[in-house]
Coordinates of C-alpha atoms in Angstrom, one line a residue:
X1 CA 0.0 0.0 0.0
X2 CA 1.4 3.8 -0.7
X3 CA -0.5 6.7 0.1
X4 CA 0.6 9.8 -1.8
X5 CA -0.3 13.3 -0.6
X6 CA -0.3 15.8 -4.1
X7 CA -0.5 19.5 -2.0
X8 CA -0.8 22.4 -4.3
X9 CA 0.7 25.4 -1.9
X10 CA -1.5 28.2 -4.2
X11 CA -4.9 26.6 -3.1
X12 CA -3.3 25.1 0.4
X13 CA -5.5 22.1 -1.2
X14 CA -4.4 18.2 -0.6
X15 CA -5.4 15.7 -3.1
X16 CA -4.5 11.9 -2.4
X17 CA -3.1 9.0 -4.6
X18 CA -3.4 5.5 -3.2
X19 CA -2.5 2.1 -4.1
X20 CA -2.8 -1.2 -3.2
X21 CA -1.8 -4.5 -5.6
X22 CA -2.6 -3.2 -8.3
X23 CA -5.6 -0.7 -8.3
X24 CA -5.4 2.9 -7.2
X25 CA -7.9 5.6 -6.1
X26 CA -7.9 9.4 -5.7
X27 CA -9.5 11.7 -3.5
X28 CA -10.5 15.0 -4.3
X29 CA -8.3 15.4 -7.7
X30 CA -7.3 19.2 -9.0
X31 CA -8.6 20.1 -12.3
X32 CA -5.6 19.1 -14.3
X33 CA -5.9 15.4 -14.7
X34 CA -2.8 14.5 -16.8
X35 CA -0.3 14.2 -13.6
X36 CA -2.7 11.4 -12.2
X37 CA -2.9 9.5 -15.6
X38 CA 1.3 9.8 -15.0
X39 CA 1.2 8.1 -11.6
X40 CA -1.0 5.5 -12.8
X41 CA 1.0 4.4 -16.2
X42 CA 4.4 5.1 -14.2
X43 CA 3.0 2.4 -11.2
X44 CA 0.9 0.1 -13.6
X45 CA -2.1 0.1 -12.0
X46 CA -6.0 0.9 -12.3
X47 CA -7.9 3.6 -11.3
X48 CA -10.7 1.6 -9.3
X49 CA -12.7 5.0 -7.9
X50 CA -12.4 8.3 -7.4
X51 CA -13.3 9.9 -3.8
X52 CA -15.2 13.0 -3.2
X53 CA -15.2 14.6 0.1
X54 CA -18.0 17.1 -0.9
X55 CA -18.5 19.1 -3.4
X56 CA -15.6 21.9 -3.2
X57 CA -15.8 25.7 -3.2
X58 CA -12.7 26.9 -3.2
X59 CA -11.5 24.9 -6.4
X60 CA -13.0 23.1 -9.3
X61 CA -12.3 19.5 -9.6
X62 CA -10.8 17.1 -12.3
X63 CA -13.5 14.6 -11.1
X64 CA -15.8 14.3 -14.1
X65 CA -12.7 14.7 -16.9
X66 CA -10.6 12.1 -14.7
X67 CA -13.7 9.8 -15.1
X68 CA -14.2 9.9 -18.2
X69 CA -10.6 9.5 -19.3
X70 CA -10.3 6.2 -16.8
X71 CA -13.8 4.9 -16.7
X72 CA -13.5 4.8 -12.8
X73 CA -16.6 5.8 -10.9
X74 CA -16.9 9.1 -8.7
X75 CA -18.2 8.2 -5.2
X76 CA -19.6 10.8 -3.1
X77 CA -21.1 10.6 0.6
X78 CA -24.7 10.3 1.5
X79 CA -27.1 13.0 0.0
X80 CA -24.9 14.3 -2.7
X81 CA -27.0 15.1 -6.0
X82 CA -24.4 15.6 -8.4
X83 CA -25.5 15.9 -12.2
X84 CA -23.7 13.2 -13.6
X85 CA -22.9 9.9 -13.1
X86 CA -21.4 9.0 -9.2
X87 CA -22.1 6.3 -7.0
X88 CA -24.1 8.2 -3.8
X89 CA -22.5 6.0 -0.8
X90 CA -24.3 5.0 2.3
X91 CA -22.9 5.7 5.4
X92 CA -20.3 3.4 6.8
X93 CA -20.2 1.5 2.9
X94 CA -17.2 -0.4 2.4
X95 CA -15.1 0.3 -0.9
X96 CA -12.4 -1.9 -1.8
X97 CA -8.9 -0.9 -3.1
X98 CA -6.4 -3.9 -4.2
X99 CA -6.0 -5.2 -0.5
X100 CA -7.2 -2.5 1.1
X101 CA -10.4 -1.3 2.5
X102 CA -12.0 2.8 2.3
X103 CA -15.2 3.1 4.7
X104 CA -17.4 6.0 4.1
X105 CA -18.0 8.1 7.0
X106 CA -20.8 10.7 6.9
X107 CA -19.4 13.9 8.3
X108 CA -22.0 16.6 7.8
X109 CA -21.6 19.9 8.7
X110 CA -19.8 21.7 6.8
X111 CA -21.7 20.8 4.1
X112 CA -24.3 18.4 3.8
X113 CA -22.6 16.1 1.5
X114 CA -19.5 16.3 3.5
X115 CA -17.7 13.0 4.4
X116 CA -14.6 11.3 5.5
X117 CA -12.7 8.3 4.5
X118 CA -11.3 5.7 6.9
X119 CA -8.8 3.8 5.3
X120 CA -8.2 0.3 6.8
X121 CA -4.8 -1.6 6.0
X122 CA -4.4 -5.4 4.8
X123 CA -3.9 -6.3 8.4
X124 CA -7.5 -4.4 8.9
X125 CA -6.2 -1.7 11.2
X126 CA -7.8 1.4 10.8
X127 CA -4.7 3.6 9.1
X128 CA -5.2 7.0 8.0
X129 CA -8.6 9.6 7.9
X130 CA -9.1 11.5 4.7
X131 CA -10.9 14.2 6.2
X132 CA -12.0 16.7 3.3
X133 CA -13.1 19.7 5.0
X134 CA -14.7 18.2 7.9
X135 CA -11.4 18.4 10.3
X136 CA -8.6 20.1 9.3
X137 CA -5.5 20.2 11.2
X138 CA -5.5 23.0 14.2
X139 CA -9.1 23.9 12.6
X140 CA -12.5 22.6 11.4
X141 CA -14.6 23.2 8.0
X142 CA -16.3 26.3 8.3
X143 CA -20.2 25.9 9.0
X144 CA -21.3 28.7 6.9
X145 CA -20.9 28.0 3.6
X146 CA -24.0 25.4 2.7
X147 CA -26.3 27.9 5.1
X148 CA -28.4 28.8 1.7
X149 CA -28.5 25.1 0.0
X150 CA -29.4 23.3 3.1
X151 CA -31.7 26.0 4.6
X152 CA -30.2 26.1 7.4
X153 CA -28.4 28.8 9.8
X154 CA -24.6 28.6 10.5
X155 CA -25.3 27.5 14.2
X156 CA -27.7 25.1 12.6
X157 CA -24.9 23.2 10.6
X158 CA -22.5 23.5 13.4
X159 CA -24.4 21.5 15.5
X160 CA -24.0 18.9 12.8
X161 CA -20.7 19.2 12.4
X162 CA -19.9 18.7 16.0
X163 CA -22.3 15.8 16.6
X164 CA -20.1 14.4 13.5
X165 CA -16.6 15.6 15.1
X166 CA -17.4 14.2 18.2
X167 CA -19.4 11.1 17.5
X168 CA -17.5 9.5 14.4
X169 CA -13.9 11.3 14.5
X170 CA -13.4 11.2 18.1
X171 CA -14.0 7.7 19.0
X172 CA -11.1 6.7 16.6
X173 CA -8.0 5.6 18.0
X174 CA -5.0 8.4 18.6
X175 CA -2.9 6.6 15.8
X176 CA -4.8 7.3 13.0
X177 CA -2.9 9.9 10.5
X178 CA -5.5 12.4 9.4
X179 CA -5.1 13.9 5.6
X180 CA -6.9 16.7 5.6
X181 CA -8.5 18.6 2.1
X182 CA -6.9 22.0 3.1
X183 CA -3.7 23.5 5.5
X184 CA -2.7 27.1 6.1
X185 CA -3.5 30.2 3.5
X186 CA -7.1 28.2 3.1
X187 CA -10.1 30.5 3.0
X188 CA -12.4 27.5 4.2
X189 CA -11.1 27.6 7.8
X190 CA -9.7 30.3 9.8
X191 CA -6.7 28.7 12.3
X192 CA -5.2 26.0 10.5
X193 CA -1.5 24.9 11.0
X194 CA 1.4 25.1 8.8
X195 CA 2.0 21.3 9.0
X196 CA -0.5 18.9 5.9
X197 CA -0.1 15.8 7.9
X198 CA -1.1 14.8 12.0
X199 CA -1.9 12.0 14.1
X200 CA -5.6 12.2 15.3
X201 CA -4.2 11.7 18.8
X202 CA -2.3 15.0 18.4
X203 CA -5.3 16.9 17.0
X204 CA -7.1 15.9 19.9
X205 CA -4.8 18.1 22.4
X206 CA -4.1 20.7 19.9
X207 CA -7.1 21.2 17.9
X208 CA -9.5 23.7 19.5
X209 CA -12.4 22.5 18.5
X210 CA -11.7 19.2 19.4
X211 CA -11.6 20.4 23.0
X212 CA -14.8 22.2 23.8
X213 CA -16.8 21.3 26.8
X214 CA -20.2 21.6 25.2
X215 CA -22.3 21.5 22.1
X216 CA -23.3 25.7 22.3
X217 CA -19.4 26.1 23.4
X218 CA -18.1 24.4 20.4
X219 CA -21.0 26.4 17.9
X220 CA -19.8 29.9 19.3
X221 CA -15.7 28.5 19.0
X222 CA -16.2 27.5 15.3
X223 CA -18.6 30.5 14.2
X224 CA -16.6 33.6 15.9
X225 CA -14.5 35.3 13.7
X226 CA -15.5 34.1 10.4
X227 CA -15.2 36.6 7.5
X228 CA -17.2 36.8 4.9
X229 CA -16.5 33.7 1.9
X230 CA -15.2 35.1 -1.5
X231 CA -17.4 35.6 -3.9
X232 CA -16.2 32.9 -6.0
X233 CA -16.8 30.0 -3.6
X234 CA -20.7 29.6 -5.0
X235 CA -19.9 28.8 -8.5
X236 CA -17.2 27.0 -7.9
X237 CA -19.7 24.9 -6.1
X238 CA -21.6 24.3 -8.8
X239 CA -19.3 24.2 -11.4
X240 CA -18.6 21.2 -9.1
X241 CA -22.1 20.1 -8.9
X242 CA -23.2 20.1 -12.1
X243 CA -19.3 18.9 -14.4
X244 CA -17.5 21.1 -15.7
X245 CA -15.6 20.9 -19.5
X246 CA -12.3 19.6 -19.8
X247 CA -8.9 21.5 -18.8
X248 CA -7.6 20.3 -21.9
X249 CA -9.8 22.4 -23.8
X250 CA -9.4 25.1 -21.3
X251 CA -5.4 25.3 -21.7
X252 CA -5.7 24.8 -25.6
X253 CA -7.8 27.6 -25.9
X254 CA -5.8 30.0 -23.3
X255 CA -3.0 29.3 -24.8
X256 CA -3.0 31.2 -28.2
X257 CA -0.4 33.4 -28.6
X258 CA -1.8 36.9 -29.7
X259 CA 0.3 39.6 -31.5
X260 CA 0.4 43.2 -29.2
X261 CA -2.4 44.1 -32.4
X262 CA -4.5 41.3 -32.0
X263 CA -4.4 41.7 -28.2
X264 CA -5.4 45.2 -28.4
X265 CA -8.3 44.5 -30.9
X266 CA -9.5 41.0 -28.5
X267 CA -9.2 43.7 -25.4
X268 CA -11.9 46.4 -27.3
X269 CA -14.1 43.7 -29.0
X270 CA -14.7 41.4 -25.7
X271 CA -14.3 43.8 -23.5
X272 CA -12.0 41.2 -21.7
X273 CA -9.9 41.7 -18.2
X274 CA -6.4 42.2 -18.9
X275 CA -4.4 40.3 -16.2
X276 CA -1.1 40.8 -15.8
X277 CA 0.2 37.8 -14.0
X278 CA 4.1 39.3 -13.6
X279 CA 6.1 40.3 -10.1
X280 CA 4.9 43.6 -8.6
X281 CA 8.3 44.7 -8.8
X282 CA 8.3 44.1 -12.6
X283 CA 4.6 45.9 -13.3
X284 CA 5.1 48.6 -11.2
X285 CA 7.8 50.0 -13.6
X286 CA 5.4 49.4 -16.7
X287 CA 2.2 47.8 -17.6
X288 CA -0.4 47.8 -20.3
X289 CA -3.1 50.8 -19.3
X290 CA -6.4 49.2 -17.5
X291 CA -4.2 45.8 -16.5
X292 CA -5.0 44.3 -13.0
X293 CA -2.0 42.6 -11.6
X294 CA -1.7 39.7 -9.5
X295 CA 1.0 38.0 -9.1
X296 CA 2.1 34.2 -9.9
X297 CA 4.2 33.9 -7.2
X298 CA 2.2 34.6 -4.5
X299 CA -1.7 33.2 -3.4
X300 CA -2.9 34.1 -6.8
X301 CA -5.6 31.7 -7.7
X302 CA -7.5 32.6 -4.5
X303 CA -7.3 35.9 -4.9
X304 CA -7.9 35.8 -8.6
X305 CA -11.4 34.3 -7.4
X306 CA -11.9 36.9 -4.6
X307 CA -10.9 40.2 -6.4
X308 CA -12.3 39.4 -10.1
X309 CA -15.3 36.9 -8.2
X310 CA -17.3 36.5 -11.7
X311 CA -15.7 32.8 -13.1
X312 CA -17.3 34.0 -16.2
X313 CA -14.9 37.0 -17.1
X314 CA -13.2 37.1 -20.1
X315 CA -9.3 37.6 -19.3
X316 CA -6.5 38.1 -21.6
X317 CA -3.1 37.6 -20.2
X318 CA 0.0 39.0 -19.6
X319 CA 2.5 37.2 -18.4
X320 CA 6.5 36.5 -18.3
X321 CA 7.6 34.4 -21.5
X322 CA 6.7 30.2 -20.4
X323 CA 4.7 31.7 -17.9
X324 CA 1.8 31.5 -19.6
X325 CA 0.7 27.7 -18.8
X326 CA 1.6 27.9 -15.4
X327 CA -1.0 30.9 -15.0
X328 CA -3.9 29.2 -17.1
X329 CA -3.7 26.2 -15.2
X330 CA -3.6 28.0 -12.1
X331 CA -6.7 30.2 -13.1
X332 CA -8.4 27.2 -14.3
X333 CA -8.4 25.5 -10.8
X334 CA -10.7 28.0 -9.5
X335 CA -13.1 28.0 -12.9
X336 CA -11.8 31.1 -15.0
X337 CA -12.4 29.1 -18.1
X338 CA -12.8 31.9 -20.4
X339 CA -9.1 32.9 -20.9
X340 CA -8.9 34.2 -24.6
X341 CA -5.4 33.9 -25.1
X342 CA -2.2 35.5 -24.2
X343 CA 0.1 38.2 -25.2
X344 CA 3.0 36.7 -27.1
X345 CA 6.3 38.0 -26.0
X346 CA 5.0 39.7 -22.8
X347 CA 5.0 43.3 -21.9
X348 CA 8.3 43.7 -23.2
X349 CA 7.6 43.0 -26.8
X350 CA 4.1 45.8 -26.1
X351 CA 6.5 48.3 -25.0
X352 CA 9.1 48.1 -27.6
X353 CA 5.9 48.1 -30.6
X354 CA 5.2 51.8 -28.9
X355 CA 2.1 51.3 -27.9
X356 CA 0.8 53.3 -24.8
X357 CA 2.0 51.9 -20.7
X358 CA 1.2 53.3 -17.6
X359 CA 2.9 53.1 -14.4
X360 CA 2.4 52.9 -10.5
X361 CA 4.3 55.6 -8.5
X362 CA 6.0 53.5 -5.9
X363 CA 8.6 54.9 -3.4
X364 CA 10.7 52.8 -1.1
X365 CA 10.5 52.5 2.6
X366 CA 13.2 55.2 3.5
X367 CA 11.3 57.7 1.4
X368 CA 8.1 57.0 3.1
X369 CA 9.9 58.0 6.0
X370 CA 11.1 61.3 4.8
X371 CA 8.0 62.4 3.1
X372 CA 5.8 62.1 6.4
X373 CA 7.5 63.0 8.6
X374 CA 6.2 66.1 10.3
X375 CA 3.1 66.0 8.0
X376 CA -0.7 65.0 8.3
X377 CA -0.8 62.2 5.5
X378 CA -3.9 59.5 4.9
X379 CA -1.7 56.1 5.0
X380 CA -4.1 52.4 3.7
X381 CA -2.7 49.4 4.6
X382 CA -4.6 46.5 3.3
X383 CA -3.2 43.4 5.3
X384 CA -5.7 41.4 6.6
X385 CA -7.0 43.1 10.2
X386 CA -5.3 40.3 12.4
X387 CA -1.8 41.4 11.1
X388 CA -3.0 44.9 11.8
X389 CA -4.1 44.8 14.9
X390 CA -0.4 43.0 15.4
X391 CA 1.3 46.0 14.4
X392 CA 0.3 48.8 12.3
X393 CA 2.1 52.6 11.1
X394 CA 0.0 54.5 13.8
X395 CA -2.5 56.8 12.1
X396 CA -2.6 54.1 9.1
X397 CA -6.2 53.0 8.3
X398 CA -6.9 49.8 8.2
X399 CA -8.5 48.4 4.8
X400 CA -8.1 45.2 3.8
X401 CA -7.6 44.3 -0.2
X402 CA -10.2 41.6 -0.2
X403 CA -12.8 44.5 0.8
X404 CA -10.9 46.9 -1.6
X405 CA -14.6 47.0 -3.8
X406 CA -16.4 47.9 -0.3
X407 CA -14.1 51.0 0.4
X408 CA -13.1 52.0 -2.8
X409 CA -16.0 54.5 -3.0
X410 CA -14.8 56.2 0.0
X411 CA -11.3 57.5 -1.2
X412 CA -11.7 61.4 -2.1
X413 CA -10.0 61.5 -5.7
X414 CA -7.9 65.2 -4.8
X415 CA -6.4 63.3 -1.4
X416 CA -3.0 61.7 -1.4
X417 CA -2.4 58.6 0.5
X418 CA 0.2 56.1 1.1
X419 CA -0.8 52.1 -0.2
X420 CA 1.2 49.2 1.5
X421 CA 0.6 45.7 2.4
X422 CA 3.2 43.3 4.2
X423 CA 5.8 42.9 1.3
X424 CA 4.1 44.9 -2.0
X425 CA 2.2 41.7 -3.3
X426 CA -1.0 43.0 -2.6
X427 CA -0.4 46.7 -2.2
X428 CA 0.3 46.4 -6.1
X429 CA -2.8 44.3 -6.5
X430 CA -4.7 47.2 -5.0
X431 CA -2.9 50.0 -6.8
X432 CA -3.4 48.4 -10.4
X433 CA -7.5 48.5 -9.8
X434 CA -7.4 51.5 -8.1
X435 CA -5.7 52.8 -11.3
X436 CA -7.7 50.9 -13.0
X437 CA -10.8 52.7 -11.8
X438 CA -9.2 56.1 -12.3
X439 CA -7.8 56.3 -8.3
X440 CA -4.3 57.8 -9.5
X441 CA -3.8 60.7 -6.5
X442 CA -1.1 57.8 -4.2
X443 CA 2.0 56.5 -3.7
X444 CA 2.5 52.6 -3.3
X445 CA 5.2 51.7 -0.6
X446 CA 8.1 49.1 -1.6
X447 CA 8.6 46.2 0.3
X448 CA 5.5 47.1 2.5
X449 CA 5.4 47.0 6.3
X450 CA 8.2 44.1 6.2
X451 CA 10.5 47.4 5.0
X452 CA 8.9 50.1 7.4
X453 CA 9.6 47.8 10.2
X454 CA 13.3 49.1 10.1
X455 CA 12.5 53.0 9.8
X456 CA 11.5 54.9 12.6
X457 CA 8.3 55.7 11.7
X458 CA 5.7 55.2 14.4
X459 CA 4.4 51.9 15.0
X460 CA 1.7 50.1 17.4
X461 CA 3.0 47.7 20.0
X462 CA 3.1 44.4 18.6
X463 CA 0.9 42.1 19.5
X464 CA 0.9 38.2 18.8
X465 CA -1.5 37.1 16.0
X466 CA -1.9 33.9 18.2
X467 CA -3.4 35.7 21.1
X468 CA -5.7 38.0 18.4
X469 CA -7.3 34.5 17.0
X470 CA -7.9 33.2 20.1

């Protein structure tokens, strides 16, 4: 028997390879099926089933395209109504993998649908816990996401997820490894640990939620502090629910190489989203007018979903030269299917044909310091308000960039203010729509706090982010 965990660090996402004498499964596959058909020729065996933990919104599954291309089934838990062909498991069913055994355990809560699977080893000890989104590692899946499909309140489907925490998790022995669907940098819990891999033993003395004294304690634990879901999640969902078409037709068609003319022409005609997919440092010196950048080497399929929301925007891309696949597959994953293609060359070849490029006025840390000091300015930092209330440029105003649509409207266009972030990923991310919307009156901060740390401009006290969560 081998268990393989496949963890894609932009979407913080685990999918699982397993195989036992011959016959293989897979639980929760990314969209991109073509690595699993890989393993499976490279280790000569068969895909027997594919594993669903529920039906995912924070990225779209290969499930359907993997199917088709192996003829194995899909296999979802109890009460799962997909659109296409699965096999809807009863609760405690028994699959069977080469020698070893998967049982199906109901887990709802965080969605309805949601379930875990037990795997049992040829000796028939109970081994390892896939456990989706139902118990992640320091965390649990949040309760709020299925409130609208299952007519039910957030409190409501916490219950259930704690009655299926502590009545079907629990009782299983401390030496079970638990695999869990997502680790840190998810957006479907909110206090997960760095590490993808734990003993259940260990989550039960580390995990706060496994350690609440009551049904109503653990409802108020889990439900405090959750921010509101990106806007994405939904369709994701049913891009989930209902199949989806096939990645290969999505790369084939994102990847045709446009001239800076016929990029310019598909940019008036479809009215598309140019997204430039290069390092801040990089599009802060020059970019195509109108172009939203975020960044390939940072969280960018997540906050591709959370800042552009609508999966069914045209985007035409920028990127580095053999960059280009890397950032359709990427957008793929979380269903931004309609990429029209991308511009050949990069930004580089658009500057030198002399066609117009715009600019962000960035300044470095040291500058920052010497411009303000002595003055009244308006400074924006758009962490996230935990590391804010951490430590934060006293006076700054705190405005977080997944919100940047919520408080855009209340910038005065004839006032200057300062624009940083942590390290200038998404202080840039912020600056390009701002431009983008015709916000041009502000000066984005190199290197972010991570560089004003080492000035002396004022600063809060720090305070631990550990002691904020809790």
């Amino acid at each position: 028997m081998k268990i393989e965990q496949i963890y894609t660090g932009c979407l913080a996402q685990g999918a699982y390879y397993i195989t036992s004498a011959g016959e293989a499964a897979i639980i929760d596959p990314l969209r991109e099926t073509q690595p699993y058909l890989e393993r499976l020729k490279r280790d000569g065996v068969q895909l027997k089933y594919i594993f669903e933990t529920h039906f995912h919104a924070d990225f779209v599954s290969g499930h359907v395209d993997l199917s088709k291309k192996t003829n194995a089934p899909i296999v979802y838990g109890p009460t799962a109504n997909p659109e296409f062909a699965a096999i809807i498991a009863e609760d405690n069913q028994i699959f069977e993998v080469g020698d070893i055994k998967i049982k199906v355990l109901h887990t709802p809560g965080h969605t309805l649908e949601s379930s875990c699977y037990l795997l049992i080893d040829e000796q028939g000890n109970e081994k390892a816990l896939f456990s989706g989104d139902t118990l992640f590692l320091g965390d649990v899946g949040r309760p709020d996401l299925a409130q609208k499909s299952a007519d039910m309140t957030q409190e409501e489907l916490a219950g259930l997820l704690y009655d299926s925490l502590y009545n079907k998790i629990l009782p299983l022995n401390d030496s079970v490894i638990v695999y869990p669907a997502h680790g840190a940098g998810s957006a479907c819990g909110k206090n997960m640990q760095k590490e993808t891999v734990d003993t259940l033993g260990n989550q039960k003395k580390t995990n706060y939620a496994l350690n609440q004294n009551s049904k109503e304690s653990f409802i108020q634990s889990v439900t405090d502090g959750l921010l509101p879901p990106p806007a994405y999640f939904g369709m994701n969902v049913m891009m989930n629910k209902k199949g989806n078409h096939s990645f290969d037709e999505i790369l084939s068609r994102g990847l045709q190489a446009l001239t800076p003319k016929q990029f310019e022409e598909a940019a008036e005609i479809s009215g598309a989203l140019i997204l430039d997919v290069r390092n801040n440092s990089e599009f802060a010196k020059g970019f195509i007018p109108q172009s939203v950048n975020i960044g390939l080497d940072g969280d960018f399929a997540p906050w591709v979903g959370t800042l552009i929301a609508d999966v069914s925007q045209s985007i035409l891309l920028v990127a580095e030269p053999e960059d280009e696949e890397e950032a359709v597959t990427r957008l793929s994953r979380v269903g931004f299917d309609h990429i029209l293609g991308f511009l050949q060359g990069g930004f580089e070849v658009w500057k030198n044909s002399g066609k117009e490029t715009d600019s962000v006025n960035r300044i470095s840390a040291g500058e920052f310091e010497k411009e303000i000091e002595g003055r009244e300015v308006k400074i924006i930092d758009v962490r996230k308000e935990s590391e804010y209330a951490a430590e934060h440029v006293n006076e700054a105003y705190s405005k977080p960039l997944a919100y940047i649509n919520e408080w855009m409207d209340e910038i005065l266009p004839d006032e200057h203010f300062y624009l940083h972030c942590a390290g200038g990923y998404r202080s840039m991310m912020a600056a390009s729509i701002l431009q983008a919307r015709g916000y041009r009156n502000f000066t984005e901060i190199e290197g972010g706090f991570k560089a004003i740390i080492s000035t002396e401009i004022s600063k809060s006290d720090f305070v631990c982010q550990t002691k904020i969560l809790k």
